[in-house]
JSON list of C-alpha atoms in Angstrom, two decimals:
[
{"chain": "A", "resi": 1, "resn": "HIS", "atom": "CA", "xyz": [-52.35, 79.39, -35.23]},
{"chain": "A", "resi": 2, "resn": "THR", "atom": "CA", "xyz": [-54.94, 76.74, -34.53]},
{"chain": "A", "resi": 3, "resn": "LEU", "atom": "CA", "xyz": [-54.16, 73.87, -36.86]},
{"chain": "A", "resi": 4, "resn": "GLU", "atom": "CA", "xyz": [-55.68, 70.54, -35.98]},
{"chain": "A", "resi": 5, "resn": "PRO", "atom": "CA", "xyz": [-55.34, 68.14, -34.29]},
{"chain": "A", "resi": 6, "resn": "ALA", "atom": "CA", "xyz": [-52.61, 69.79, -32.22]},
{"chain": "A", "resi": 7, "resn": "TYR", "atom": "CA", "xyz": [-54.66, 72.81, -31.16]},
{"chain": "A", "resi": 8, "resn": "THR", "atom": "CA", "xyz": [-57.62, 70.81, -29.83]},
{"chain": "A", "resi": 9, "resn": "VAL", "atom": "CA", "xyz": [-55.45, 68.23, -28.06]},
{"chain": "A", "resi": 10, "resn": "ILE", "atom": "CA", "xyz": [-53.43, 70.95, -26.33]},
{"chain": "A", "resi": 11, "resn": "GLU", "atom": "CA", "xyz": [-56.57, 72.86, -25.30]},
{"chain": "A", "resi": 12, "resn": "LYS", "atom": "CA", "xyz": [-58.27, 69.72, -23.96]},
{"chain": "A", "resi": 13, "resn": "LEU", "atom": "CA", "xyz": [-55.23, 69.04, -21.79]},
{"chain": "A", "resi": 14, "resn": "GLY", "atom": "CA", "xyz": [-55.16, 72.49, -20.20]},
{"chain": "A", "resi": 15, "resn": "GLY", "atom": "CA", "xyz": [-53.36, 74.69, -22.71]},
{"chain": "A", "resi": 16, "resn": "LYS", "atom": "CA", "xyz": [-49.80, 75.21, -23.86]},
{"chain": "A", "resi": 17, "resn": "SER", "atom": "CA", "xyz": [-48.33, 75.98, -20.44]},
{"chain": "A", "resi": 18, "resn": "ALA", "atom": "CA", "xyz": [-49.71, 72.83, -18.82]},
{"chain": "A", "resi": 19, "resn": "VAL", "atom": "CA", "xyz": [-48.79, 70.53, -21.71]},
{"chain": "A", "resi": 20, "resn": "ALA", "atom": "CA", "xyz": [-45.33, 72.06, -22.14]},
{"chain": "A", "resi": 21, "resn": "GLN", "atom": "CA", "xyz": [-44.60, 71.59, -18.45]},
{"chain": "A", "resi": 22, "resn": "ALA", "atom": "CA", "xyz": [-45.85, 67.99, -18.45]},
{"chain": "A", "resi": 23, "resn": "LEU", "atom": "CA", "xyz": [-43.73, 67.13, -21.50]},
{"chain": "A", "resi": 24, "resn": "SER", "atom": "CA", "xyz": [-40.70, 69.18, -20.36]},
{"chain": "A", "resi": 25, "resn": "LEU", "atom": "CA", "xyz": [-40.90, 71.27, -23.53]},
{"chain": "A", "resi": 26, "resn": "ASP", "atom": "CA", "xyz": [-40.85, 74.97, -24.26]},
{"chain": "A", "resi": 27, "resn": "LYS", "atom": "CA", "xyz": [-44.22, 76.52, -25.09]},
{"chain": "A", "resi": 28, "resn": "SER", "atom": "CA", "xyz": [-42.78, 77.59, -28.44]},
{"chain": "A", "resi": 29, "resn": "THR", "atom": "CA", "xyz": [-42.47, 73.91, -29.38]},
{"chain": "A", "resi": 30, "resn": "LEU", "atom": "CA", "xyz": [-46.20, 73.45, -28.85]},
{"chain": "A", "resi": 31, "resn": "SER", "atom": "CA", "xyz": [-46.86, 76.62, -30.84]},
{"chain": "A", "resi": 32, "resn": "ARG", "atom": "CA", "xyz": [-44.97, 75.09, -33.77]},
{"chain": "A", "resi": 33, "resn": "TRP", "atom": "CA", "xyz": [-47.26, 72.07, -33.64]},
{"chain": "A", "resi": 34, "resn": "CYS", "atom": "CA", "xyz": [-50.15, 74.43, -34.40]},
{"chain": "A", "resi": 35, "resn": "GLN", "atom": "CA", "xyz": [-48.43, 76.26, -37.27]},
{"chain": "A", "resi": 36, "resn": "PRO", "atom": "CA", "xyz": [-48.37, 75.45, -40.97]},
{"chain": "A", "resi": 37, "resn": "SER", "atom": "CA", "xyz": [-45.21, 73.91, -42.36]},
{"chain": "A", "resi": 38, "resn": "PRO", "atom": "CA", "xyz": [-42.39, 74.63, -43.04]},
{"chain": "A", "resi": 39, "resn": "GLN", "atom": "CA", "xyz": [-42.15, 76.66, -39.79]},
{"chain": "A", "resi": 40, "resn": "GLY", "atom": "CA", "xyz": [-44.42, 74.26, -37.94]},
{"chain": "A", "resi": 41, "resn": "THR", "atom": "CA", "xyz": [-45.69, 70.71, -38.15]},
{"chain": "A", "resi": 42, "resn": "GLY", "atom": "CA", "xyz": [-48.95, 71.56, -39.89]},
{"chain": "A", "resi": 43, "resn": "GLY", "atom": "CA", "xyz": [-51.02, 70.59, -36.86]},
{"chain": "A", "resi": 44, "resn": "LEU", "atom": "CA", "xyz": [-49.38, 67.21, -36.40]},
{"chain": "A", "resi": 45, "resn": "ILE", "atom": "CA", "xyz": [-48.09, 66.13, -33.00]},
{"chain": "A", "resi": 46, "resn": "PRO", "atom": "CA", "xyz": [-44.84, 64.12, -33.13]},
{"chain": "A", "resi": 47, "resn": "GLN", "atom": "CA", "xyz": [-45.62, 60.51, -32.32]},
{"chain": "A", "resi": 48, "resn": "ARG", "atom": "CA", "xyz": [-42.93, 60.29, -29.64]},
{"chain": "A", "resi": 49, "resn": "TYR", "atom": "CA", "xyz": [-45.21, 62.43, -27.39]},
{"chain": "A", "resi": 50, "resn": "TRP", "atom": "CA", "xyz": [-48.40, 60.44, -27.94]},
{"chain": "A", "resi": 51, "resn": "PRO", "atom": "CA", "xyz": [-47.98, 58.02, -24.99]},
{"chain": "A", "resi": 52, "resn": "GLN", "atom": "CA", "xyz": [-47.42, 60.91, -22.56]},
{"chain": "A", "resi": 53, "resn": "LEU", "atom": "CA", "xyz": [-50.37, 62.85, -23.94]},
{"chain": "A", "resi": 54, "resn": "ILE", "atom": "CA", "xyz": [-52.65, 59.82, -23.71]},
{"chain": "A", "resi": 55, "resn": "GLU", "atom": "CA", "xyz": [-51.54, 59.29, -20.11]},
{"chain": "A", "resi": 56, "resn": "MET", "atom": "CA", "xyz": [-52.16, 62.97, -19.33]},
{"chain": "A", "resi": 57, "resn": "ALA", "atom": "CA", "xyz": [-55.64, 62.66, -20.77]},
{"chain": "A", "resi": 58, "resn": "ARG", "atom": "CA", "xyz": [-56.31, 59.53, -18.75]},
{"chain": "A", "resi": 59, "resn": "GLU", "atom": "CA", "xyz": [-55.22, 61.28, -15.53]},
{"chain": "A", "resi": 60, "resn": "GLN", "atom": "CA", "xyz": [-57.43, 64.29, -16.31]},
{"chain": "A", "resi": 61, "resn": "ARG", "atom": "CA", "xyz": [-60.34, 62.09, -17.40]},
{"chain": "A", "resi": 62, "resn": "VAL", "atom": "CA", "xyz": [-60.28, 63.69, -20.85]},
{"chain": "A", "resi": 63, "resn": "ARG", "atom": "CA", "xyz": [-61.03, 61.61, -23.91]},
{"chain": "A", "resi": 64, "resn": "ILE", "atom": "CA", "xyz": [-58.01, 61.68, -26.22]},
{"chain": "A", "resi": 65, "resn": "GLY", "atom": "CA", "xyz": [-56.77, 58.70, -28.12]},
{"chain": "A", "resi": 66, "resn": "VAL", "atom": "CA", "xyz": [-54.83, 57.78, -31.20]},
{"chain": "A", "resi": 67, "resn": "LYS", "atom": "CA", "xyz": [-57.80, 58.79, -33.34]},
{"chain": "A", "resi": 68, "resn": "GLU", "atom": "CA", "xyz": [-57.54, 62.39, -32.12]},
{"chain": "A", "resi": 69, "resn": "LEU", "atom": "CA", "xyz": [-53.75, 62.47, -32.16]},
{"chain": "A", "resi": 70, "resn": "ALA", "atom": "CA", "xyz": [-53.50, 61.14, -35.69]},
{"chain": "A", "resi": 71, "resn": "ALA", "atom": "CA", "xyz": [-56.45, 63.19, -36.97]},
{"chain": "A", "resi": 72, "resn": "VAL", "atom": "CA", "xyz": [-58.03, 60.22, -38.69]},
{"chain": "A", "resi": 73, "resn": "GLU", "atom": "CA", "xyz": [-61.67, 59.54, -39.32]},
{"chain": "A", "resi": 74, "resn": "VAL", "atom": "CA", "xyz": [-62.82, 56.13, -38.13]}
]
């Protein structure tokens, strides 16, 4: 599944393996972020991971912020 914003954020940060390792999560957890509910989160990334993802993006010089994580139009 490729539900947004989870799919794009994960891909920008190097894919499921890289993000799972950085967050100390199983790849299946990231897969659920990209799946429709009730099995998944409907593309939403749990907010408790946002600071780590933003820091990862900063380290990789990738542009990801709250706007992308929350999937809001500004």
